[in-house]
Every structure is written in C-alpha cells, then in structure tokens.
Amino acid sequence: MIMKSFFSKRRRFGIPAVTVVVLACVMLVFACKEQDMMFKQYTVEGGISYLGAVSGAKARIGVNRLEVSFSVADPATSKVGIYWNEYEDSVMINVEPGELVTKIIDLPEGPYSLFIKSYDAQGNASNPFELITRTVGAKYLATLTHRGMKKKTTSFKSDLSIEWESAASGNGARFTDLVYTSTDGTEKILRIENGVSETKIDDYKQGTAFRRTTYYSPDNLWLDSITPAPRMENELTVDKKLGSVTGYSTQTAGDEAAKFYDDDANTVWQTGNNYPEYATIDLGVEVPVTSFGLVPSIKYTAGKADPRAPTTVRFEVSTDNDAWTSLGNYNYDNGTYFYERLFEVKQTNARYVRFTGVECTGAPSYGNGIGGPNTVKMVLAELNVNFRLGD
C-alpha cells in the first residue's frame, strides 16, 4: 500500500516512478566516484605498510656518552635509526626480529631528544619514539665533591667517629666508601649509604690517615661510575670528652667558659668584661696540633653568626701548662655569615691550649643591642683542636 501510494504521488507531477529511481542511482554512483578521487590524492597505489615502533626504549647517562637500549617489536623490522639534533645526526642499526638492542653513542655533554624509528626491507618506517635524556661531562664533573664531614674525632681508644653532612643525592651522589687501616694493619672499606648520618669505628689503628670516595651516577643506572679523586684525611679532632676548660678571664652566668669546649654548638661562652679575653683548655692528651676551628654562636641570633666576637685572635700551646709557645695572631671574621672559622698553624705538640680574643675593632649590628660599634663582650660557641695523622 505504501509503494502504491508513492508511485501514485509521482504520477501527479508527471514523472514516472521508474525514472526517479534510475536518476537516484546514477547520482549515487557519481558521488562515490567523486569522493574516491578526493582521497586518492592522499594515498599511494597499493597502500603503505606502517611498522610497529620499538618497545622498552631507555637510555643510561654516561660521561660524554649514552647507552640506548630497546626491543625490536615488529617482526618486519630490519633496521632501526636513532636521530638527534633535529634529525641532523643519526646512527642506523641492523637488527633481528625480537632482538634486545644496546647501542653506545658518543655525545658531548648536554640535553638530548632522541627519536627512534623502525624500518623494514622496503624502507617503510614506524612512527618515531621520542626519548628525552642527557649526557654529562667536564661541567658536571667540576660540581662533584666528596660527602662532607661535620666532625671526625677520636678518643684514642682505637676509635674513629664521623658525623656526616647531607649527601648530594640531587646531584647524583649514591654512596661513599670510607677506607681506613684497622688495628691488625689491614685496610678495610666501609660503605656509607646516603641515609647514614653517623659512623663509629672501634678497630681504627690510631694515628693513621684514612680516605673517602663518593660515587656518582646521574640517573642511578651506572653506565659509568663517576668519582672525584679520593680525598685523604690527614687530620682528626681531639674528642672533647677527654679535656676541659681549666682557666678563663671572665664569664657570664648561664654562658660560662666551660661551654666553649663542651662539644655543643648551641651553648656559648659569653664574657663579662672587655678585651682581651682568654680561656685555657687541657686536651687530656698530647697531640701534634695543626689547626684550630672556632665556631661562632647562633644562640641569640636566629641562625646568623653572633657578631659579638673578636677581630683578632691568638693561639698558644704548652706540653706542661707552664712554658707556653705562641702560634701567632690571626684575623677573625666576625660577620654574621655562619661557618666554622679554621686557622692552620705550624705543627706543634701540645697538651694544653690557650685561646685569646685579643681585640674587637668593630662589629656589624645584628639588632636588639647585639653587635654594633660599641661591642665589648665576646660570644663564641666552640673551639675545635685538630692534630696531624701519620701517612
């Protein structure tokens, strides 16, 4: 009934129904041909074969070189190209299906964007796989240091105690090897992981030098083991538990002179008079003194060095607390930048040390009455006494 109605309607306009159907089919054929012509301009006769890209691509960072590795995923792959510098430089590698490929590429220090493309025997290529990486070289090597030591002390009982500074893990430091001579004369290697903050050794051969080496790998994949030259340690600090302050010029209640040699940088010696000010320390053991460390106070200055400190200091030593030898006067930086001030002296045997704050010719102002041109009190945190180790 519907078809009959349709044909009857077509007759009203004077167009036979069969003619309408034929015209519609002709128009459809021409439309399809036109669409086909439009797509032909974007295709190649016979079609293009697209290969699968490599899989598992990764790079290991080395010194002026890279190791690139990947698996050949598509069985039709016969070659793989690795491109960099915007495709201006490349290497081409012959491969086998399913092969795990490893390639070392020598590259100057810097960042790189690598593009890896697979090719079959006909030259058809895969989409590129991008790998972002870098190499290291002279600039990077110049930034490397061995892990720092806050303290390195002995109490002369076959012991060695080291407090470590934070490891430079952000720059690729992975661990530090500590090499020392044990009491039986053999050399021992102790690996110090980055998370370790303190090391205590109880079989250290007294008086012997030791060394440390920090190992670096920028990506922790260890294409190259990167290290600065080993650092030899020829000095130790006398353990303060062996000694004490035996004399002083003046002190302030709560900030007594004894705190100048108590191994606690949070306590201080504050004098109560005017310069010069002195303190005498019995080390508890005779050692070949080679340097002194003065630690400024931060007790009253919120992390900055207390400027109430001398501008000139003097060190004297004695073996019997009677005859004294002066090791000289030295300039002291009483600015507010916090660090241990180190003073190297002529190697001299000593059991007793006398420190003197000779004068303060001027002090920067911290505020709240601390520092400024009229500074007469002296505030210091710690004295460290260092001695020479044998070869």
mmCIF file of C-alpha atoms in Angstrom:
data_model
loop_
_atom_site.group_PDB
_atom_site.id
_atom_site.type_symbol
_atom_site.label_atom_id
_atom_site.label_comp_id
_atom_site.label_asym_id
_atom_site.label_seq_id
_atom_site.Cartn_x
_atom_site.Cartn_y
_atom_site.Cartn_z
ATOM 1 C CA MET A 1 0.000 0.000 0.000
ATOM 2 C CA ILE A 2 2.867 2.385 0.798
ATOM 3 C CA MET A 3 4.671 1.699 -2.512
ATOM 4 C CA LYS A 4 1.464 2.113 -4.394
ATOM 5 C CA SER A 5 0.875 5.453 -2.675
ATOM 6 C CA PHE A 6 4.434 6.575 -3.532
ATOM 7 C CA PHE A 7 4.103 5.735 -7.245
ATOM 8 C CA SER A 8 0.705 7.336 -7.420
ATOM 9 C CA LYS A 9 2.125 10.566 -5.986
ATOM 10 C CA ARG A 10 4.957 10.591 -8.530
ATOM 11 C CA ARG A 11 2.366 10.382 -11.355
ATOM 12 C CA ARG A 12 0.675 13.539 -10.163
ATOM 13 C CA PHE A 13 3.791 15.534 -11.057
ATOM 14 C CA GLY A 14 4.117 13.799 -14.399
ATOM 15 C CA ILE A 15 7.377 11.910 -13.561
ATOM 16 C CA PRO A 16 7.275 8.126 -13.869
ATOM 17 C CA ALA A 17 8.388 6.354 -10.672
ATOM 18 C CA VAL A 18 10.922 4.163 -12.503
ATOM 19 C CA THR A 19 12.645 7.262 -13.831
ATOM 20 C CA VAL A 20 13.010 8.659 -10.311
ATOM 21 C CA VAL A 21 14.704 5.516 -9.058
ATOM 22 C CA VAL A 22 17.151 5.383 -12.019
ATOM 23 C CA LEU A 23 18.122 9.034 -11.527
ATOM 24 C CA ALA A 24 18.807 8.462 -7.815
ATOM 25 C CA CYS A 25 21.130 5.524 -8.563
ATOM 26 C CA VAL A 26 23.085 7.495 -11.159
ATOM 27 C CA MET A 27 23.602 10.382 -8.720
ATOM 28 C CA LEU A 28 24.858 7.978 -6.039
ATOM 29 C CA VAL A 29 27.430 6.444 -8.401
ATOM 30 C CA PHE A 30 28.831 9.849 -9.393
ATOM 31 C CA ALA A 31 29.033 10.933 -5.722
ATOM 32 C CA CYS A 32 31.048 7.850 -4.826
ATOM 33 C CA LYS A 33 33.449 8.384 -7.742
ATOM 34 C CA GLU A 34 33.998 11.996 -6.738
ATOM 35 C CA GLN A 35 34.764 11.009 -3.139
ATOM 36 C CA ASP A 36 37.143 8.315 -4.315
ATOM 37 C CA MET A 37 39.046 10.850 -6.473
ATOM 38 C CA MET A 38 39.359 13.164 -3.473
ATOM 39 C CA PHE A 39 41.046 10.525 -1.253
ATOM 40 C CA LYS A 40 43.307 9.193 -3.988
ATOM 41 C CA GLN A 41 45.450 12.310 -3.830
ATOM 42 C CA TYR A 42 46.392 11.379 -0.225
ATOM 43 C CA THR A 43 47.176 7.713 -0.826
ATOM 44 C CA VAL A 44 49.799 5.661 -2.620
ATOM 45 C CA GLU A 45 48.742 2.971 -5.058
ATOM 46 C CA GLY A 46 48.908 -0.373 -3.288
ATOM 47 C CA GLY A 47 48.838 1.222 0.214
ATOM 48 C CA ILE A 48 51.586 1.955 2.818
ATOM 49 C CA SER A 49 52.838 -0.530 5.445
ATOM 50 C CA TYR A 50 53.290 1.074 8.883
ATOM 51 C CA LEU A 51 55.705 -0.732 11.218
ATOM 52 C CA GLY A 52 55.340 -1.031 14.940
ATOM 53 C CA ALA A 53 57.701 1.184 16.961
ATOM 54 C CA VAL A 54 60.407 -0.246 19.223
ATOM 55 C CA SER A 55 59.423 -1.145 22.775
ATOM 56 C CA GLY A 56 61.038 -0.596 26.161
ATOM 57 C CA ALA A 57 63.369 2.131 24.934
ATOM 58 C CA LYS A 58 65.561 3.702 27.619
ATOM 59 C CA ALA A 59 68.878 5.494 27.967
ATOM 60 C CA ARG A 60 71.680 5.338 30.532
ATOM 61 C CA ILE A 61 73.665 8.514 31.179
ATOM 62 C CA GLY A 62 77.447 8.419 30.957
ATOM 63 C CA VAL A 63 80.377 10.794 30.650
ATOM 64 C CA ASN A 64 80.159 12.204 27.106
ATOM 65 C CA ARG A 65 78.234 9.128 26.016
ATOM 66 C CA LEU A 66 74.872 7.383 26.190
ATOM 67 C CA GLU A 67 73.737 3.797 26.171
ATOM 68 C CA VAL A 68 70.429 3.386 24.304
ATOM 69 C CA SER A 69 68.557 0.076 24.581
ATOM 70 C CA PHE A 70 65.248 -1.194 23.161
ATOM 71 C CA SER A 71 63.456 -4.302 21.928
ATOM 72 C CA VAL A 72 62.509 -4.887 18.273
ATOM 73 C CA ALA A 73 58.756 -5.339 18.439
ATOM 74 C CA ASP A 74 57.645 -5.703 14.810
ATOM 75 C CA PRO A 75 58.963 -8.888 13.065
ATOM 76 C CA ALA A 76 59.185 -6.996 9.764
ATOM 77 C CA THR A 77 61.796 -4.605 11.180
ATOM 78 C CA SER A 78 65.264 -4.893 9.617
ATOM 79 C CA LYS A 79 66.857 -1.582 10.683
ATOM 80 C CA VAL A 80 66.423 0.971 13.445
ATOM 81 C CA GLY A 81 67.551 4.583 13.194
ATOM 82 C CA ILE A 82 68.369 6.788 16.203
ATOM 83 C CA TYR A 83 68.229 10.530 15.423
ATOM 84 C CA TRP A 84 69.135 13.657 17.390
ATOM 85 C CA ASN A 85 69.830 17.361 16.806
ATOM 86 C CA GLU A 86 66.510 17.616 14.965
ATOM 87 C CA TYR A 87 67.355 14.652 12.733
ATOM 88 C CA GLU A 88 70.668 16.177 11.602
ATOM 89 C CA ASP A 89 72.704 13.416 13.301
ATOM 90 C CA SER A 90 71.930 9.723 13.464
ATOM 91 C CA VAL A 91 73.090 6.124 13.670
ATOM 92 C CA MET A 92 71.496 3.211 11.799
ATOM 93 C CA ILE A 93 71.492 -0.263 13.334
ATOM 94 C CA ASN A 94 70.812 -3.579 11.579
ATOM 95 C CA VAL A 95 68.517 -5.646 13.799
ATOM 96 C CA GLU A 96 66.760 -9.002 14.021
ATOM 97 C CA PRO A 97 63.086 -9.520 14.973
ATOM 98 C CA GLY A 98 62.654 -9.796 18.737
ATOM 99 C CA GLU A 99 66.235 -8.667 19.402
ATOM 100 C CA LEU A 100 67.182 -6.683 22.511
ATOM 101 C CA VAL A 101 69.439 -3.947 21.145
ATOM 102 C CA THR A 102 72.039 -1.999 23.133
ATOM 103 C CA LYS A 103 73.981 0.830 21.491
ATOM 104 C CA ILE A 104 76.634 3.167 22.924
ATOM 105 C CA ILE A 105 76.623 6.624 21.328
ATOM 106 C CA ASP A 106 79.385 9.154 21.989
ATOM 107 C CA LEU A 107 77.786 12.571 22.574
ATOM 108 C CA PRO A 108 79.105 15.844 24.053
ATOM 109 C CA GLU A 109 77.742 16.956 27.419
ATOM 110 C CA GLY A 110 74.217 18.323 27.190
ATOM 111 C CA PRO A 111 70.486 17.529 26.912
ATOM 112 C CA TYR A 112 69.183 15.405 24.034
ATOM 113 C CA SER A 113 65.869 14.493 22.450
ATOM 114 C CA LEU A 114 66.341 11.176 20.636
ATOM 115 C CA PHE A 115 63.916 9.861 18.020
ATOM 116 C CA ILE A 116 63.953 6.111 17.339
ATOM 117 C CA LYS A 117 62.356 4.825 14.084
ATOM 118 C CA SER A 118 61.983 1.272 12.778
ATOM 119 C CA TYR A 119 62.376 0.381 9.055
ATOM 120 C CA ASP A 120 61.507 -2.712 7.055
ATOM 121 C CA ALA A 121 63.370 -4.016 3.985
ATOM 122 C CA GLN A 122 61.257 -1.806 1.679
ATOM 123 C CA GLY A 123 62.067 1.339 3.639
ATOM 124 C CA ASN A 124 58.683 1.697 5.285
ATOM 125 C CA ALA A 125 59.025 3.397 8.665
ATOM 126 C CA SER A 126 57.311 3.364 12.035
ATOM 127 C CA ASN A 127 56.178 6.413 13.911
ATOM 128 C CA PRO A 128 59.134 7.847 15.901
ATOM 129 C CA PHE A 129 59.589 7.012 19.584
ATOM 130 C CA GLU A 130 60.931 10.044 21.480
ATOM 131 C CA LEU A 131 63.426 9.593 24.338
ATOM 132 C CA ILE A 132 64.426 12.610 26.471
ATOM 133 C CA THR A 133 67.855 12.232 28.100
ATOM 134 C CA ARG A 134 71.261 13.902 28.565
ATOM 135 C CA THR A 135 74.979 13.283 28.912
ATOM 136 C CA VAL A 136 77.411 14.693 31.470
ATOM 137 C CA GLY A 137 80.947 15.955 31.011
ATOM 138 C CA ALA A 138 83.505 18.431 32.292
ATOM 139 C CA LYS A 139 80.923 20.921 33.625
ATOM 140 C CA TYR A 140 79.169 18.237 35.651
ATOM 141 C CA LEU A 141 82.426 16.730 36.910
ATOM 142 C CA ALA A 142 83.515 20.160 38.176
ATOM 143 C CA THR A 143 80.493 20.239 40.534
ATOM 144 C CA LEU A 144 81.290 16.938 42.262
ATOM 145 C CA THR A 145 82.662 16.779 45.794
ATOM 146 C CA HIS A 146 83.078 14.044 48.348
ATOM 147 C CA ARG A 147 80.441 13.856 51.035
ATOM 148 C CA GLY A 148 81.281 16.344 53.746
ATOM 149 C CA MET A 149 82.106 15.628 57.378
ATOM 150 C CA LYS A 150 80.683 17.708 60.206
ATOM 151 C CA LYS A 151 83.031 16.100 62.722
ATOM 152 C CA LYS A 152 85.812 13.499 62.696
ATOM 153 C CA THR A 153 87.087 12.727 66.177
ATOM 154 C CA THR A 154 88.910 10.125 68.244
ATOM 155 C CA SER A 155 89.278 9.479 71.968
ATOM 156 C CA PHE A 156 92.477 7.456 71.337
ATOM 157 C CA LYS A 157 90.877 4.102 72.162
ATOM 158 C CA SER A 158 91.099 2.559 68.666
ATOM 159 C CA ASP A 159 88.014 4.572 67.800
ATOM 160 C CA LEU A 160 87.055 6.839 64.925
ATOM 161 C CA SER A 161 83.782 8.775 64.969
ATOM 162 C CA ILE A 162 82.427 10.665 61.946
ATOM 163 C CA GLU A 163 79.308 12.809 61.664
ATOM 164 C CA TRP A 164 78.341 13.234 58.014
ATOM 165 C CA GLU A 165 76.860 16.185 56.211
ATOM 166 C CA SER A 166 73.929 15.517 53.889
ATOM 167 C CA ALA A 167 74.785 13.643 50.706
ATOM 168 C CA ALA A 168 74.414 15.458 47.360
ATOM 169 C CA SER A 169 71.833 12.938 46.155
ATOM 170 C CA GLY A 170 70.156 15.557 43.966
ATOM 171 C CA ASN A 171 73.395 15.824 42.003
ATOM 172 C CA GLY A 172 73.734 12.056 41.624
ATOM 173 C CA ALA A 173 75.700 11.068 44.760
ATOM 174 C CA ARG A 174 74.809 7.440 45.583
ATOM 175 C CA PHE A 175 77.162 6.313 48.381
ATOM 176 C CA THR A 176 80.595 6.961 49.917
ATOM 177 C CA ASP A 177 83.364 4.458 50.571
ATOM 178 C CA LEU A 178 85.435 5.043 53.703
ATOM 179 C CA VAL A 179 88.846 3.314 53.619
ATOM 180 C CA TYR A 180 90.836 3.029 56.856
ATOM 181 C CA THR A 181 93.565 0.949 58.465
ATOM 182 C CA SER A 182 92.340 -1.424 61.170
ATOM 183 C CA THR A 183 94.149 -2.358 64.370
ATOM 184 C CA ASP A 184 95.544 -5.520 62.745
ATOM 185 C CA GLY A 185 97.160 -3.430 59.985
ATOM 186 C CA THR A 186 94.782 -4.429 57.176
ATOM 187 C CA GLU A 187 92.928 -1.948 55.006
ATOM 188 C CA LYS A 188 89.148 -2.002 55.367
ATOM 189 C CA ILE A 189 86.429 -0.477 53.206
ATOM 190 C CA LEU A 190 83.180 0.650 54.799
ATOM 191 C CA ARG A 191 80.311 1.666 52.510
ATOM 192 C CA ILE A 192 78.361 4.680 53.794
ATOM 193 C CA GLU A 193 74.869 4.923 52.323
ATOM 194 C CA ASN A 194 73.323 8.357 51.811
ATOM 195 C CA GLY A 195 70.859 7.906 54.677
ATOM 196 C CA VAL A 196 73.601 7.267 57.255
ATOM 197 C CA SER A 197 74.393 10.340 59.375
ATOM 198 C CA GLU A 198 76.998 8.935 61.787
ATOM 199 C CA THR A 199 79.704 6.273 61.568
ATOM 200 C CA LYS A 200 81.544 4.788 64.564
ATOM 201 C CA ILE A 201 84.561 2.506 64.111
ATOM 202 C CA ASP A 202 86.116 0.591 67.019
ATOM 203 C CA ASP A 203 89.062 -1.061 65.243
ATOM 204 C CA TYR A 204 90.814 2.027 63.890
ATOM 205 C CA LYS A 205 94.615 1.968 64.016
ATOM 206 C CA GLN A 206 95.421 5.100 65.962
ATOM 207 C CA GLY A 207 97.239 7.884 64.130
ATOM 208 C CA THR A 208 96.734 6.523 60.596
ATOM 209 C CA ALA A 209 95.317 8.581 57.738
ATOM 210 C CA PHE A 210 92.119 7.445 56.008
ATOM 211 C CA ARG A 211 90.329 8.359 52.807
ATOM 212 C CA ARG A 212 86.831 8.683 51.374
ATOM 213 C CA THR A 213 85.405 8.444 47.883
ATOM 214 C CA THR A 214 81.879 9.451 46.898
ATOM 215 C CA TYR A 215 80.414 7.665 43.881
ATOM 216 C CA TYR A 216 78.064 9.420 41.469
ATOM 217 C CA SER A 217 75.564 8.212 38.870
ATOM 218 C CA PRO A 218 73.271 10.946 37.463
ATOM 219 C CA ASP A 219 70.390 8.527 36.765
ATOM 220 C CA ASN A 220 71.348 5.739 39.211
ATOM 221 C CA LEU A 221 71.708 3.352 36.232
ATOM 222 C CA TRP A 222 75.538 3.208 36.424
ATOM 223 C CA LEU A 223 76.694 3.344 32.825
ATOM 224 C CA ASP A 224 79.810 4.978 34.302
ATOM 225 C CA SER A 225 80.988 5.058 37.915
ATOM 226 C CA ILE A 226 81.857 8.718 38.399
ATOM 227 C CA THR A 227 84.068 9.844 41.267
ATOM 228 C CA PRO A 228 86.276 12.792 42.166
ATOM 229 C CA ALA A 229 89.838 11.842 43.088
ATOM 230 C CA PRO A 230 89.867 10.099 46.518
ATOM 231 C CA ARG A 231 90.064 12.532 49.445
ATOM 232 C CA MET A 232 92.778 11.744 52.004
ATOM 233 C CA GLU A 233 92.091 12.754 55.606
ATOM 234 C CA ASN A 234 95.276 13.725 57.453
ATOM 235 C CA GLU A 235 93.685 15.492 60.431
ATOM 236 C CA LEU A 236 91.428 14.496 63.289
ATOM 237 C CA THR A 237 89.788 16.498 66.059
ATOM 238 C CA VAL A 238 90.554 15.674 69.674
ATOM 239 C CA ASP A 239 87.455 14.237 71.362
ATOM 240 C CA LYS A 240 86.341 16.867 73.861
ATOM 241 C CA LYS A 241 85.278 14.266 76.404
ATOM 242 C CA LEU A 242 88.986 13.884 77.182
ATOM 243 C CA GLY A 243 89.522 17.516 78.229
ATOM 244 C CA SER A 244 88.016 20.613 79.790
ATOM 245 C CA VAL A 245 88.418 24.357 80.323
ATOM 246 C CA THR A 246 90.809 24.894 83.238
ATOM 247 C CA GLY A 247 91.075 28.685 83.267
ATOM 248 C CA TYR A 248 89.446 31.806 81.830
ATOM 249 C CA SER A 249 89.346 35.581 82.085
ATOM 250 C CA THR A 250 85.634 36.327 82.625
ATOM 251 C CA GLN A 251 82.279 34.683 82.030
ATOM 252 C CA THR A 252 78.544 35.371 82.301
ATOM 253 C CA ALA A 253 76.095 33.322 84.356
ATOM 254 C CA GLY A 254 74.424 30.780 82.071
ATOM 255 C CA ASP A 255 77.087 31.277 79.388
ATOM 256 C CA GLU A 256 80.134 30.023 81.274
ATOM 257 C CA ALA A 257 83.606 29.491 79.819
ATOM 258 C CA ALA A 258 83.252 25.696 80.226
ATOM 259 C CA LYS A 259 80.747 25.767 77.362
ATOM 260 C CA PHE A 260 83.484 26.899 74.988
ATOM 261 C CA TYR A 261 84.756 23.298 74.962
ATOM 262 C CA ASP A 262 81.676 21.104 75.579
ATOM 263 C CA ASP A 263 81.015 19.836 72.020
ATOM 264 C CA ASP A 264 77.637 21.604 71.885
ATOM 265 C CA ALA A 265 77.323 24.461 69.381
ATOM 266 C CA ASN A 266 74.032 25.535 70.983
ATOM 267 C CA THR A 267 75.792 26.620 74.177
ATOM 268 C CA VAL A 268 78.151 29.610 74.336
ATOM 269 C CA TRP A 269 80.875 31.315 76.294
ATOM 270 C CA GLN A 270 79.959 34.970 76.896
ATOM 271 C CA THR A 271 82.479 37.194 78.616
ATOM 272 C CA GLY A 272 81.581 39.835 81.140
ATOM 273 C CA ASN A 273 84.344 42.368 80.688
ATOM 274 C CA ASN A 274 86.426 43.894 77.919
ATOM 275 C CA TYR A 275 89.165 42.608 75.612
ATOM 276 C CA PRO A 276 91.486 40.772 75.793
ATOM 277 C CA GLU A 277 89.650 37.621 76.966
ATOM 278 C CA TYR A 278 91.167 34.149 77.258
ATOM 279 C CA ALA A 279 90.388 30.506 78.053
ATOM 280 C CA THR A 280 92.818 27.671 78.812
ATOM 281 C CA ILE A 281 91.958 24.094 77.802
ATOM 282 C CA ASP A 282 93.523 20.833 78.948
ATOM 283 C CA LEU A 283 93.135 18.496 75.944
ATOM 284 C CA GLY A 284 93.633 15.409 78.101
ATOM 285 C CA VAL A 285 96.216 14.033 75.648
ATOM 286 C CA GLU A 286 99.320 15.340 73.902
ATOM 287 C CA VAL A 287 98.932 15.667 70.143
ATOM 288 C CA PRO A 288 100.717 17.327 67.180
ATOM 289 C CA VAL A 289 98.356 20.303 66.779
ATOM 290 C CA THR A 290 97.978 21.558 63.184
ATOM 291 C CA SER A 291 94.849 23.734 63.189
ATOM 292 C CA PHE A 292 92.082 25.263 65.281
ATOM 293 C CA GLY A 293 88.415 25.720 64.471
ATOM 294 C CA LEU A 294 86.326 28.499 66.014
ATOM 295 C CA VAL A 295 82.555 28.109 65.814
ATOM 296 C CA PRO A 296 80.519 31.328 66.202
ATOM 297 C CA SER A 297 77.383 31.425 68.298
ATOM 298 C CA ILE A 298 73.832 31.315 66.931
ATOM 299 C CA LYS A 299 72.155 31.121 70.347
ATOM 300 C CA TYR A 300 70.937 34.724 70.309
ATOM 301 C CA THR A 301 70.981 35.486 66.593
ATOM 302 C CA ALA A 302 68.488 33.119 64.897
ATOM 303 C CA GLY A 303 70.845 31.177 62.670
ATOM 304 C CA LYS A 304 73.250 34.008 61.909
ATOM 305 C CA ALA A 305 76.724 34.233 63.413
ATOM 306 C CA ASP A 306 76.762 36.379 66.531
ATOM 307 C CA PRO A 307 78.875 39.489 65.686
ATOM 308 C CA ARG A 308 79.985 39.832 69.308
ATOM 309 C CA ALA A 309 83.309 38.207 68.532
ATOM 310 C CA PRO A 310 86.904 39.353 68.234
ATOM 311 C CA THR A 311 88.539 40.624 65.073
ATOM 312 C CA THR A 312 91.956 39.354 66.225
ATOM 313 C CA VAL A 313 92.637 36.038 67.993
ATOM 314 C CA ARG A 314 95.765 34.337 69.378
ATOM 315 C CA PHE A 315 96.638 30.673 69.921
ATOM 316 C CA GLU A 316 99.255 29.409 72.380
ATOM 317 C CA VAL A 317 100.207 25.830 73.255
ATOM 318 C CA SER A 318 102.062 24.036 76.027
ATOM 319 C CA THR A 319 103.002 20.489 76.988
ATOM 320 C CA ASP A 320 103.142 21.182 80.749
ATOM 321 C CA ASN A 321 100.816 24.171 81.361
ATOM 322 C CA ASP A 322 103.895 26.174 82.339
ATOM 323 C CA ALA A 323 106.064 27.008 79.306
ATOM 324 C CA TRP A 324 103.913 28.439 76.521
ATOM 325 C CA THR A 325 104.612 28.789 72.799
ATOM 326 C CA SER A 326 102.705 31.379 70.768
ATOM 327 C CA LEU A 327 101.470 30.130 67.377
ATOM 328 C CA GLY A 328 100.595 33.652 66.297
ATOM 329 C CA ASN A 329 97.803 36.201 65.969
ATOM 330 C CA TYR A 330 95.132 35.763 63.292
ATOM 331 C CA ASN A 331 92.320 37.815 61.797
ATOM 332 C CA TYR A 332 88.853 36.553 62.698
ATOM 333 C CA ASP A 333 85.749 37.235 60.569
ATOM 334 C CA ASN A 334 83.071 38.426 62.990
ATOM 335 C CA GLY A 335 80.486 38.931 60.252
ATOM 336 C CA THR A 336 77.055 37.319 60.534
ATOM 337 C CA TYR A 337 77.643 34.562 57.950
ATOM 338 C CA PHE A 338 77.652 31.295 59.906
ATOM 339 C CA TYR A 339 80.539 28.884 59.324
ATOM 340 C CA GLU A 340 83.443 27.432 61.275
ATOM 341 C CA ARG A 341 86.492 29.693 61.059
ATOM 342 C CA LEU A 342 89.556 27.491 60.503
ATOM 343 C CA PHE A 343 93.114 28.547 61.411
ATOM 344 C CA GLU A 344 96.085 26.489 60.261
ATOM 345 C CA VAL A 345 99.164 26.714 62.481
ATOM 346 C CA LYS A 346 102.697 25.357 62.495
ATOM 347 C CA GLN A 347 102.554 21.742 63.692
ATOM 348 C CA THR A 348 103.431 21.764 67.403
ATOM 349 C CA ASN A 349 102.993 19.161 70.115
ATOM 350 C CA ALA A 350 100.555 20.304 72.787
ATOM 351 C CA ARG A 351 98.637 19.045 75.805
ATOM 352 C CA TYR A 352 97.304 22.492 76.732
ATOM 353 C CA VAL A 353 95.863 25.241 74.521
ATOM 354 C CA ARG A 354 95.251 28.885 75.379
ATOM 355 C CA PHE A 355 92.854 30.850 73.196
ATOM 356 C CA THR A 356 92.765 34.644 73.430
ATOM 357 C CA GLY A 357 90.317 37.064 71.897
ATOM 358 C CA VAL A 358 92.788 39.921 71.511
ATOM 359 C CA GLU A 359 90.527 42.765 70.403
ATOM 360 C CA CYS A 360 87.377 43.749 68.571
ATOM 361 C CA THR A 361 87.898 46.789 66.374
ATOM 362 C CA GLY A 362 84.323 46.803 65.118
ATOM 363 C CA ALA A 363 81.290 44.527 64.815
ATOM 364 C CA PRO A 364 78.323 44.556 62.438
ATOM 365 C CA SER A 365 74.981 45.249 64.070
ATOM 366 C CA TYR A 366 72.557 42.329 64.311
ATOM 367 C CA GLY A 367 69.887 44.246 66.216
ATOM 368 C CA ASN A 368 68.416 44.209 69.734
ATOM 369 C CA GLY A 369 71.676 45.576 71.104
ATOM 370 C CA ILE A 370 73.732 42.762 69.587
ATOM 371 C CA GLY A 371 76.791 43.987 67.740
ATOM 372 C CA GLY A 372 77.492 47.492 66.577
ATOM 373 C CA PRO A 373 80.406 49.895 67.178
ATOM 374 C CA ASN A 374 80.440 49.623 70.993
ATOM 375 C CA THR A 375 80.764 45.823 71.235
ATOM 376 C CA VAL A 376 82.898 44.880 74.250
ATOM 377 C CA LYS A 377 81.575 41.433 75.207
ATOM 378 C CA MET A 378 82.764 38.296 73.402
ATOM 379 C CA VAL A 379 80.374 35.478 72.480
ATOM 380 C CA LEU A 380 81.698 32.225 70.928
ATOM 381 C CA ALA A 381 80.275 28.698 70.761
ATOM 382 C CA GLU A 382 83.113 26.190 70.357
ATOM 383 C CA LEU A 383 86.848 25.641 69.998
ATOM 384 C CA ASN A 384 87.983 22.588 67.977
ATOM 385 C CA VAL A 385 91.577 21.386 68.193
ATOM 386 C CA ASN A 386 92.853 19.375 65.240
ATOM 387 C CA PHE A 387 96.009 17.289 65.010
ATOM 388 C CA ARG A 388 98.130 15.638 62.338
ATOM 389 C CA LEU A 389 97.751 11.982 61.347
ATOM 390 C CA GLY A 390 100.598 9.858 60.029
ATOM 391 C CA ASP A 391 100.918 8.792 56.387
#
